[in-house]
CSV table of C-alpha atoms in Angstrom, one decimal:
chain,number,residue,atom,x,y,z
A,1,MET,CA,79.5,108.3,85.5
A,2,ARG,CA,79.4,105.9,82.0
A,3,PHE,CA,79.1,102.3,82.5
A,4,VAL,CA,82.3,101.7,80.8
A,5,GLN,CA,83.6,103.4,83.9
A,6,LEU,CA,81.5,102.2,85.9
A,7,LEU,CA,82.3,98.3,85.5
A,8,PRO,CA,85.8,97.8,86.5
A,9,THR,CA,85.1,99.8,89.6
A,10,ALA,CA,81.8,98.0,90.5
A,11,VAL,CA,83.5,94.6,89.8
A,12,ALA,CA,86.2,95.2,92.2
A,13,ILE,CA,84.3,96.2,94.7
A,14,ALA,CA,82.0,93.5,94.7
A,15,LEU,CA,85.2,91.1,94.7
A,16,THR,CA,86.5,92.3,97.6
A,17,ALA,CA,82.8,91.9,99.3
A,18,ALA,CA,83.1,88.4,98.3
A,19,VAL,CA,86.8,87.7,99.6
A,20,TYR,CA,85.8,89.7,103.0
A,21,VAL,CA,83.0,86.9,103.1
A,22,LEU,CA,85.4,84.0,102.1
A,23,ILE,CA,88.0,85.0,104.8
A,24,ALA,CA,85.0,86.2,107.8
A,25,GLN,CA,83.3,82.1,106.8
A,26,TYR,CA,87.0,80.7,107.1
A,27,PHE,CA,87.1,82.7,110.3
A,28,GLN,CA,83.6,81.0,111.1
A,29,VAL,CA,82.5,85.3,111.4
A,30,SER,CA,78.8,84.7,112.8
A,31,ALA,CA,77.8,88.6,111.9
A,32,LEU,CA,79.3,88.7,108.5
A,33,TRP,CA,76.6,91.3,107.8
A,34,LEU,CA,78.5,93.6,110.9
A,35,PRO,CA,81.1,94.9,108.6
A,36,PHE,CA,78.7,96.1,105.8
A,37,ILE,CA,77.1,98.5,108.4
A,38,SER,CA,80.0,100.6,109.0
A,39,TRP,CA,81.5,100.0,105.3
A,40,ALA,CA,78.6,101.9,104.1
A,41,LEU,CA,78.2,104.4,106.9
A,42,TYR,CA,82.4,105.5,105.5
A,43,PHE,CA,80.3,106.5,102.1
A,44,ILE,CA,77.5,108.6,103.4
A,45,ALA,CA,80.5,110.6,105.7
A,46,GLY,CA,81.6,111.4,102.3
A,47,GLY,CA,84.3,108.5,101.4
A,48,LYS,CA,87.2,110.5,102.8
A,49,PRO,CA,89.8,109.2,105.6
A,50,SER,CA,89.3,112.9,107.4
A,51,GLU,CA,86.3,111.7,108.4
A,52,LEU,CA,87.6,108.5,110.0
A,53,PRO,CA,88.0,109.7,113.5
A,54,LYS,CA,84.6,111.1,113.7
A,55,GLU,CA,83.6,107.5,112.6
A,56,ILE,CA,85.6,105.4,114.7
A,57,ALA,CA,83.8,107.9,117.8
A,58,GLY,CA,80.7,107.5,116.5
A,59,LEU,CA,80.9,103.6,116.1
A,60,THR,CA,82.6,103.2,119.5
A,61,ASN,CA,80.6,105.8,121.5
A,62,GLY,CA,77.3,103.9,120.0
A,63,MET,CA,78.2,100.3,121.1
A,64,ILE,CA,79.1,101.7,124.3
A,65,PHE,CA,75.3,103.9,124.8
A,66,GLY,CA,73.8,99.9,123.4
A,67,TYR,CA,75.6,98.8,126.3
A,68,LEU,CA,74.8,101.0,128.9
A,69,THR,CA,71.0,101.2,127.5
A,70,LEU,CA,71.2,97.4,128.4
A,71,ILE,CA,72.8,98.3,131.6
A,72,ALA,CA,70.3,100.7,132.5
A,73,VAL,CA,66.9,98.3,132.0
A,74,LEU,CA,66.9,96.8,135.3
A,75,PRO,CA,67.4,99.8,137.3
A,76,ILE,CA,64.9,101.7,135.3
A,77,SER,CA,62.5,98.8,135.4
A,78,ASN,CA,62.4,98.8,139.5
A,79,LEU,CA,61.2,102.3,139.0
A,80,THR,CA,59.1,102.3,136.0
A,81,GLY,CA,57.9,98.5,135.6
A,82,GLU,CA,59.6,96.4,132.8
A,83,THR,CA,57.0,97.5,129.8
A,84,LEU,CA,58.6,101.1,130.3
A,85,ALA,CA,62.2,100.3,131.3
A,86,MET,CA,63.4,99.7,127.4
A,87,PRO,CA,61.8,102.9,126.2
A,88,VAL,CA,62.9,105.1,128.7
A,89,ALA,CA,66.4,104.0,128.5
A,90,VAL,CA,66.3,104.6,124.9
A,91,PHE,CA,64.9,107.9,125.3
A,92,PHE,CA,68.0,109.1,127.3
A,93,ALA,CA,70.6,107.6,124.8
A,94,ALA,CA,69.0,108.6,122.3
A,95,LEU,CA,68.6,112.0,123.9
A,96,PHE,CA,72.7,112.1,124.2
A,97,ILE,CA,73.5,111.1,121.5
A,98,LEU,CA,72.0,114.0,119.7
A,99,LEU,CA,73.1,116.2,122.5
A,100,LEU,CA,76.6,115.1,121.7
A,101,GLU,CA,76.2,116.5,117.8
A,102,PRO,CA,77.2,119.9,118.5
A,103,ILE,CA,80.6,119.1,119.2
A,104,LYS,CA,83.3,118.3,116.2
A,105,LEU,CA,84.4,115.0,117.1
A,106,PHE,CA,80.9,113.6,118.0
A,107,SER,CA,79.3,114.8,115.3
A,108,MET,CA,78.6,111.9,113.4
A,109,THR,CA,75.0,110.8,114.5
A,110,PRO,CA,74.5,108.4,111.6
A,111,ALA,CA,77.2,106.7,113.0
A,112,TYR,CA,76.0,106.0,116.6
A,113,PHE,CA,72.5,105.2,115.5
A,114,LEU,CA,73.8,102.4,113.1
A,115,SER,CA,76.3,101.6,115.7
A,116,TYR,CA,73.7,101.4,118.6
A,117,THR,CA,71.0,99.5,116.4
A,118,SER,CA,73.2,97.1,115.4
A,119,TYR,CA,74.5,96.1,118.7
A,120,PHE,CA,71.3,95.2,120.0
A,121,ALA,CA,71.0,92.8,116.9
A,122,TYR,CA,74.1,91.3,117.5
A,123,PHE,CA,73.4,90.8,121.1
A,124,PHE,CA,69.2,89.8,120.8
A,125,GLY,CA,70.2,88.0,117.6
A,126,GLY,CA,72.9,85.6,119.1
A,127,PHE,CA,75.6,86.8,116.7
A,128,GLY,CA,78.4,86.3,120.1
A,129,GLY,CA,77.6,82.8,121.1
A,130,GLU,CA,75.8,81.1,123.8
A,131,LYS,CA,78.1,82.4,126.4
A,132,ALA,CA,77.3,85.9,125.3
A,133,THR,CA,76.9,88.6,127.7
A,134,SER,CA,76.1,92.7,127.0
A,135,PHE,CA,79.7,93.2,128.1
A,136,ASN,CA,81.5,90.2,126.5
A,137,ILE,CA,80.3,91.1,123.2
A,138,ILE,CA,82.6,94.2,122.7
A,139,PRO,CA,85.3,93.5,121.2
A,140,MET,CA,84.0,91.5,118.6
A,141,PHE,CA,81.6,93.8,117.5
A,142,TRP,CA,84.0,96.6,117.6
A,143,ILE,CA,86.5,94.8,116.0
A,144,LEU,CA,83.7,93.5,113.1
A,145,LEU,CA,82.7,97.9,112.8
A,146,MET,CA,86.3,98.8,112.2
A,147,VAL,CA,86.7,96.0,109.4
A,148,GLY,CA,83.9,97.7,107.4
A,149,LEU,CA,85.7,101.1,108.1
A,150,GLY,CA,88.8,99.2,106.2
A,151,LEU,CA,86.9,98.0,103.7
A,152,GLY,CA,85.4,101.3,102.9
A,153,PHE,CA,88.8,103.2,103.2
A,154,PHE,CA,90.3,100.3,101.0
A,155,THR,CA,87.6,100.5,98.5
A,156,ALA,CA,87.4,104.3,98.0
A,157,GLU,CA,90.9,104.0,97.7
A,158,LEU,CA,90.8,101.4,94.8
A,159,ARG,CA,88.2,103.4,93.3
A,160,LYS,CA,90.4,106.3,93.3
A,161,LYS,CA,93.4,104.3,91.4
A,162,ILE,CA,90.6,102.4,88.7
A,163,LEU,CA,88.7,105.8,87.5
A,164,PRO,CA,91.3,107.7,86.2
A,165,ARG,CA,92.9,104.7,84.1
A,166,ILE,CA,89.4,104.7,82.3
C-alpha cells in the first residue's frame, strides 16, 4: 500500500479512536484502554465479520475464566497455601482454555488470553470503582470488550470504503 492510500485510512481510523476516547471521557469510562484490546484482536483475527462469533466467544469465555480463577484461589489456597494458589488456578484455567482450541467456535485462543489477562488488569487496577467485586465488574468489562469489536468492525468497513476511492 502506498502512502497516498494509507494516509486517508490512517486519518479516519485515528479520528475514530479520538472520538471514542472523547465519548468515553464524557461517560467517565475509567478503562479507556480496554476497547483497544478487542479492537486490535479484530484485526489480529483477520478483520473479517465472519470471525466475530469466535472473537465474542473467546473474549466472553476469557472473562469467565478470569472470574473463575479468582473464585478458585481461596479453596485452592486451603489445599496448597497462599503462595501456590494463584499459580495452580492459572494452570488449570490455561489448560482448559488450550483444550478448547480444537472446537471451532472456541478456537480463538488469543481472544481468551487477551480477555483473561485484561480481566485481572481491570479488577486489580481498580477500574471497576471502590465497590468493585470480581463479579459485579463483569457487565461493564464485557461491554467495553464488545465496544472494541464494534470499533474494529467499523474501521474495517471504513477502510474498505476509503481504499477503492483512492
